[in-house]
PDB file of C-alpha atoms in Angstrom:
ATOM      1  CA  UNK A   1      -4.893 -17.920   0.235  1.00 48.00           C
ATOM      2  CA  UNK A   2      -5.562 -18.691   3.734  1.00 44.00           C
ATOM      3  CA  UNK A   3      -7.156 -21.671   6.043  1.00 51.00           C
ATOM      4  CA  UNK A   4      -9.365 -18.796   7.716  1.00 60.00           C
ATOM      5  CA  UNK A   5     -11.883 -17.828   3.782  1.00 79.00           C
ATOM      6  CA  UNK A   6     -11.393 -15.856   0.928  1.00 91.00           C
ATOM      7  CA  UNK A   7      -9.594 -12.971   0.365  1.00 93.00           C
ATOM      8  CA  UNK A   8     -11.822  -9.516  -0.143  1.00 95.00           C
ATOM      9  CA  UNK A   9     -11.096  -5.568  -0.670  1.00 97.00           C
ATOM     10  CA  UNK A  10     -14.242  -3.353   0.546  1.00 97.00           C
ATOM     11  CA  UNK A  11     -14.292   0.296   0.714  1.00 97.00           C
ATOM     12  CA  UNK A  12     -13.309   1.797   4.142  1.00 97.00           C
ATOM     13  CA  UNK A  13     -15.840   3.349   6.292  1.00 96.00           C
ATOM     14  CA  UNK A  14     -15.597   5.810   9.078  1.00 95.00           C
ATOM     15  CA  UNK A  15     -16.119   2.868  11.301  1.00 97.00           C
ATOM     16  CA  UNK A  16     -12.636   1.086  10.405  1.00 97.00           C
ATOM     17  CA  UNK A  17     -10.400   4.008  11.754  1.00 96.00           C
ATOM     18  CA  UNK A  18      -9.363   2.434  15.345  1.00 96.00           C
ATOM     19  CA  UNK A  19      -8.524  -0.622  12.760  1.00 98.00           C
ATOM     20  CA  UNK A  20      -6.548   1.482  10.033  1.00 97.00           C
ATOM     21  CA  UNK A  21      -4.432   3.400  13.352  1.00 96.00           C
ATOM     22  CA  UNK A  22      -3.428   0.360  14.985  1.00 95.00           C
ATOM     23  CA  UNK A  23      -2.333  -1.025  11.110  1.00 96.00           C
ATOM     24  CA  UNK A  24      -0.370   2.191  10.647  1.00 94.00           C
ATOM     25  CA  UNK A  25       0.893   1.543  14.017  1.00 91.00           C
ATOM     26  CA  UNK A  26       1.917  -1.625  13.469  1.00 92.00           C
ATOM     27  CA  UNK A  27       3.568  -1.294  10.477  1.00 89.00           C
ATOM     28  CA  UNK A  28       5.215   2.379  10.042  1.00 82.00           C
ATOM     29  CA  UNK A  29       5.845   2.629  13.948  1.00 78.00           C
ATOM     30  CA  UNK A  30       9.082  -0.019  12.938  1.00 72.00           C
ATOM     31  CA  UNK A  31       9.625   1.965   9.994  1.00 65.00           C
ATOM     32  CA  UNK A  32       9.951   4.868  11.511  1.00 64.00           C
ATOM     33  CA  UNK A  33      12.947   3.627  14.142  1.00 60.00           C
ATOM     34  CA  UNK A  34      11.171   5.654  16.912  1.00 59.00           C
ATOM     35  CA  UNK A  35      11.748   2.572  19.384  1.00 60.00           C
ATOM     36  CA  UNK A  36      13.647   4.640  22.119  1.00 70.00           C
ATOM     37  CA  UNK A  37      10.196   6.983  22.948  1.00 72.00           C
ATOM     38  CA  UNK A  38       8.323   6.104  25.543  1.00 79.00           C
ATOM     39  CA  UNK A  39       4.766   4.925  24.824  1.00 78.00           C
ATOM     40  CA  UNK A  40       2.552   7.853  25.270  1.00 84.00           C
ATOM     41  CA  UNK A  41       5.268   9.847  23.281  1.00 84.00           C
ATOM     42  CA  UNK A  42       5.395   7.424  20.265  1.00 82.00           C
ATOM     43  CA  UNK A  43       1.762   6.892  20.098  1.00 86.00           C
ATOM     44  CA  UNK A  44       0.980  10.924  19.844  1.00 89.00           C
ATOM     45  CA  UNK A  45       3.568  11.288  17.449  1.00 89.00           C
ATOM     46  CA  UNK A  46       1.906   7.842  15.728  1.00 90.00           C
ATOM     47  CA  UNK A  47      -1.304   9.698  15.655  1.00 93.00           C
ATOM     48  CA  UNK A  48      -0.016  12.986  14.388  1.00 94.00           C
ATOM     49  CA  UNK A  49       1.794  11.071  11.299  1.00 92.00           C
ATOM     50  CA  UNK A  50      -1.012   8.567  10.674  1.00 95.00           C
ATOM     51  CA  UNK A  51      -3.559  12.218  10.333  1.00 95.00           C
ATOM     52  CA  UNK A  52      -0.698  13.826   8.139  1.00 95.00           C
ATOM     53  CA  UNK A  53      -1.043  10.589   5.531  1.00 94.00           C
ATOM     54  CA  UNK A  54      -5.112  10.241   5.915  1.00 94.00           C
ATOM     55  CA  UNK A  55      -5.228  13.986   4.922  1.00 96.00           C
ATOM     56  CA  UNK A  56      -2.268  13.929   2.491  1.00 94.00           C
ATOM     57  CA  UNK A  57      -4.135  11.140   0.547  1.00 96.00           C
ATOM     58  CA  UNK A  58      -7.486  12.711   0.678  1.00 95.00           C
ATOM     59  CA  UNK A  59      -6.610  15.859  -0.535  1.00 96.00           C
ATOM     60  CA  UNK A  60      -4.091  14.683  -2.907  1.00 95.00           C
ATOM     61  CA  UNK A  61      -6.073  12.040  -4.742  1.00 96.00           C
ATOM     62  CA  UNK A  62     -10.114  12.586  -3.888  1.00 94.00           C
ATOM     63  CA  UNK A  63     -11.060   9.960  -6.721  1.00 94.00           C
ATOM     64  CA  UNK A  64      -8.687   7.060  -4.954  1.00 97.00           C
ATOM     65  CA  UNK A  65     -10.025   4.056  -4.076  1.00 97.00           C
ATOM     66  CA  UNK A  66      -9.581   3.871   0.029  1.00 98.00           C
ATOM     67  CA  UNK A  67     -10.098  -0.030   0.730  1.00 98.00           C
ATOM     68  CA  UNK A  68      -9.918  -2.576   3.146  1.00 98.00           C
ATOM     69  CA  UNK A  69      -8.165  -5.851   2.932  1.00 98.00           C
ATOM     70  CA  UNK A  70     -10.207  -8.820   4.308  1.00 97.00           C
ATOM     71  CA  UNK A  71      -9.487 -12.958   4.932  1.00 96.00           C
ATOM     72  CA  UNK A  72     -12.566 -14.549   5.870  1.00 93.00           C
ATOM     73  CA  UNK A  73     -14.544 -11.075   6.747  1.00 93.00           C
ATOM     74  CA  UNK A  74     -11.615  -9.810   8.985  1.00 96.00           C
ATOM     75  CA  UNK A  75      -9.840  -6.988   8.591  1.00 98.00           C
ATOM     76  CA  UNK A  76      -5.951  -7.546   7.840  1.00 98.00           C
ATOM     77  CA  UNK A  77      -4.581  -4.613   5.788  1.00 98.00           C
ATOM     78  CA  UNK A  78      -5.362  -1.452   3.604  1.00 98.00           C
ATOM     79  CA  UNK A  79      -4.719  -0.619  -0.123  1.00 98.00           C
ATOM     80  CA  UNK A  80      -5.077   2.982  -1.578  1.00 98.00           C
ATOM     81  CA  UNK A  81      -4.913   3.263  -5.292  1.00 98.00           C
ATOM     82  CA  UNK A  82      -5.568   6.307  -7.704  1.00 97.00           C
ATOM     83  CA  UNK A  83      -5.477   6.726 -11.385  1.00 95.00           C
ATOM     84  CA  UNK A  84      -3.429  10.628 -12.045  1.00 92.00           C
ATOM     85  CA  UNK A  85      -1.821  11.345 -15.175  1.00 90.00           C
ATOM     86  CA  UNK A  86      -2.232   8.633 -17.033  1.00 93.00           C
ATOM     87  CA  UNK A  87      -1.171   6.311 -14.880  1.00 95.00           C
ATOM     88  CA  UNK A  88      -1.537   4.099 -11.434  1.00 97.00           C
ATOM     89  CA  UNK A  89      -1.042   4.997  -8.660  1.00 97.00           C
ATOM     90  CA  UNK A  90      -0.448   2.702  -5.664  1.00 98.00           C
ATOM     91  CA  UNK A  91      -0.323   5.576  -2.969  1.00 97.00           C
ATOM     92  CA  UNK A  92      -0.454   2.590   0.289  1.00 96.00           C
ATOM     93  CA  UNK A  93      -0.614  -0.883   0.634  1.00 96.00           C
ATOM     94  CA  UNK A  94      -0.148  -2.627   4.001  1.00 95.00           C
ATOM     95  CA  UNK A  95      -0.579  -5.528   6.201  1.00 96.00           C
ATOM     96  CA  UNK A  96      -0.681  -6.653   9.342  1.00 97.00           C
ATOM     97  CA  UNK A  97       2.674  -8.356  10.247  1.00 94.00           C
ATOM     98  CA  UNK A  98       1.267 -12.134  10.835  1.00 95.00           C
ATOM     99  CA  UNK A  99      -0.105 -11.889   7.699  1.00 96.00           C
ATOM    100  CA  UNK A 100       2.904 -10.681   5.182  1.00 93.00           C
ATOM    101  CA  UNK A 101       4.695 -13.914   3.402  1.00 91.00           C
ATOM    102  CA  UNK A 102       0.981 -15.609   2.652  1.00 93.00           C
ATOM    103  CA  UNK A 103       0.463 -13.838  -1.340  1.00 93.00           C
ATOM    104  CA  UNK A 104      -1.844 -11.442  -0.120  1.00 95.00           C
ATOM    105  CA  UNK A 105       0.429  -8.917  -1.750  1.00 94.00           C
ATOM    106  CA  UNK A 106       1.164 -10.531  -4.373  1.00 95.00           C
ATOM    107  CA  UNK A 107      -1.848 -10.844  -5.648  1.00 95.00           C
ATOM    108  CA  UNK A 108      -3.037  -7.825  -4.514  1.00 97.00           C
ATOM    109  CA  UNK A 109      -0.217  -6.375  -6.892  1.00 97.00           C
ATOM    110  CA  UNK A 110      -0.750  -8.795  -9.862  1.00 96.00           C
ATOM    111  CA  UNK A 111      -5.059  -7.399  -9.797  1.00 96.00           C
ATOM    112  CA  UNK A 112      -3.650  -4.039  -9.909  1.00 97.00           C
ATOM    113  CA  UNK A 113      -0.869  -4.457 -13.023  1.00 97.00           C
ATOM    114  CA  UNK A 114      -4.013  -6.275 -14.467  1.00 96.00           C
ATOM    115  CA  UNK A 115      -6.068  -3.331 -14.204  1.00 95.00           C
ATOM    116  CA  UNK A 116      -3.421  -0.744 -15.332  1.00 96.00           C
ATOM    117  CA  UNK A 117      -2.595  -3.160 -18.455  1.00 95.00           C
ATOM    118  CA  UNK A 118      -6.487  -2.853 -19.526  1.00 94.00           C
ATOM    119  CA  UNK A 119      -5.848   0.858 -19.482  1.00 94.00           C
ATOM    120  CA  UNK A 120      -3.111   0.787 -20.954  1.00 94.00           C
ATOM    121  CA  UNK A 121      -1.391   2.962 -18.135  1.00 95.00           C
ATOM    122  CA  UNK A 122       1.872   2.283 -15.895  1.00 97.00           C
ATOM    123  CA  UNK A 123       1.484   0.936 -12.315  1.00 98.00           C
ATOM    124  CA  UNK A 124       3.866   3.659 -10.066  1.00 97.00           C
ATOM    125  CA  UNK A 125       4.747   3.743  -6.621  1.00 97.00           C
ATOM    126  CA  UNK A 126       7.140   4.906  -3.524  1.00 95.00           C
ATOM    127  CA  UNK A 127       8.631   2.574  -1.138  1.00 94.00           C
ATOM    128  CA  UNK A 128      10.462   3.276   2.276  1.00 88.00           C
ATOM    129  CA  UNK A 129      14.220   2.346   1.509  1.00 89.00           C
ATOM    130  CA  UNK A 130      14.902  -0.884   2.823  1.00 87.00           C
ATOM    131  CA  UNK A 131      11.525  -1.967   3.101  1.00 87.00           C
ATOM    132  CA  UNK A 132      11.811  -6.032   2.486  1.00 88.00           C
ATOM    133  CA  UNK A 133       8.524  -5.329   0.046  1.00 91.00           C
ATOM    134  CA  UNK A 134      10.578  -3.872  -2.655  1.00 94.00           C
ATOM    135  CA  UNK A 135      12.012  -7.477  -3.526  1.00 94.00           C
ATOM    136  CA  UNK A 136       8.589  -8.413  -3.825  1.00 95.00           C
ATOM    137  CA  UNK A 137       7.597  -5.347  -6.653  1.00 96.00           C
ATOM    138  CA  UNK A 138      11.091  -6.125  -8.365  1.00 96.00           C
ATOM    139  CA  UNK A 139      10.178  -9.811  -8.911  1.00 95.00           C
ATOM    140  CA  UNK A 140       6.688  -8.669 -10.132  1.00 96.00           C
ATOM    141  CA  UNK A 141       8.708  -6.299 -13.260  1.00 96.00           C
ATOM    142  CA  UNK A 142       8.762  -2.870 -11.174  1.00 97.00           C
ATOM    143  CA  UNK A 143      11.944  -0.918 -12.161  1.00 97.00           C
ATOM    144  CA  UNK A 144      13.542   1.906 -10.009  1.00 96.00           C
ATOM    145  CA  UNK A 145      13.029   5.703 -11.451  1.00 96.00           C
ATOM    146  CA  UNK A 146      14.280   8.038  -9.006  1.00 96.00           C
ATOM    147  CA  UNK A 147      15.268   7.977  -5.156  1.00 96.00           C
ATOM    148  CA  UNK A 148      13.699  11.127  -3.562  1.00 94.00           C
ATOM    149  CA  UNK A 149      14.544  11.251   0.272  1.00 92.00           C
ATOM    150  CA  UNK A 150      14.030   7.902   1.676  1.00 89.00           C
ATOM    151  CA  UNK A 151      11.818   6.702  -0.646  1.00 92.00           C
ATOM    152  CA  UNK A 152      12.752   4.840  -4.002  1.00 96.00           C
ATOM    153  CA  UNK A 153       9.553   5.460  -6.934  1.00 97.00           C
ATOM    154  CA  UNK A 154       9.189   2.427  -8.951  1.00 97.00           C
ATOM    155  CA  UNK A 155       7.257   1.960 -12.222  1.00 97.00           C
ATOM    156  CA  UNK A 156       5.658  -0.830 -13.536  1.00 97.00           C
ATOM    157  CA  UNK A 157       4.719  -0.815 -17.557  1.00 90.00           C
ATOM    158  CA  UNK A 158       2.527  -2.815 -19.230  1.00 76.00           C
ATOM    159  CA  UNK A 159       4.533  -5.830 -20.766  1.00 61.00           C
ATOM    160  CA  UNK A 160       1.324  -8.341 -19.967  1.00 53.00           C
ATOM    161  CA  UNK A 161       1.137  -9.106 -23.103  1.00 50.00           C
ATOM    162  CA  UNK A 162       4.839  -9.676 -23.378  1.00 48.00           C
ATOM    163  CA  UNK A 163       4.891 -11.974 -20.563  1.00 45.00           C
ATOM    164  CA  UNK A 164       2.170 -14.161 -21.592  1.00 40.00           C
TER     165      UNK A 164
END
């Protein structure tokens, strides 16, 4: 997975929030195409949207799994998953930039569509339209089922057993 150790998930604590802002910096600040504000602008509006998803998740799904993504005991992304109607639910998953492209996702992803074929439930989730990461759920058998604003919901079934 990586020269620097092994790759771990561990719960988040109250103690990772200056790491889990400067990740949601870091990777919805591009997404976001706020690049003409000046600095103190774009981080307060940074702050106000990265609250706005904390609480959104929170309240939305209070049985998700909030967890940190580790190499070697350091802290290099997030994943937030939920099981809701039967199915899935991969409400966040991100990285830091310099370490996308390594299978961190990947096999992040695969664990997951593991876990929902054992229960016999779908794998769902949104992605930002555009977002390079949607080739990524395509090649691992998401399909698209709806475009709602600017964010296409995919849907992964089981077919594990088909597949293997």
């Amino acid at each position: 997975m990586s020269e620097r150790g092994a790759l771990a998930l561990r719960s988040e604590t109250a103690a990772d929030r200056a790491f889990l802002r400067a990740l949601f910096g870091a990777v919805r600040g591009p997404e976001l195409g706020l690049g003409g504000l000046d600095a103190a602008t774009l981080d307060t509006l940074l702050d106000l949207q990265f609250a706005a998803q904390q609480q959104s998740f929170r309240h939305g799904y209070p049985q998700a799994r909030f967890e940190v993504i580790e190499v070697g005991g350091a802290a290099v992304g997030r994943m937030v998953v939920a099981q809701h109607a039967g199915a899935f639910l991969l409400l966040d998953i991100a990285l830091l930039p310099e370490w996308r492209g390594r299978g961190i996702g990947g096999g992040l992803l695969r664990g997951l569509q593991q876990q929902a074929a054992a229960a016999r439930q779908p794998l769902r989730l949104n992605v930002v339209l555009n977002n390079p990461a949607e080739a990524l759920y395509r090649r691992l058998g998401f399909k698209e089922t709806g475009v709602s604003g600017m964010h296409r919901a995919m849907e992964w079934e089981n077919t594990m057993g088909e597949q293997q």
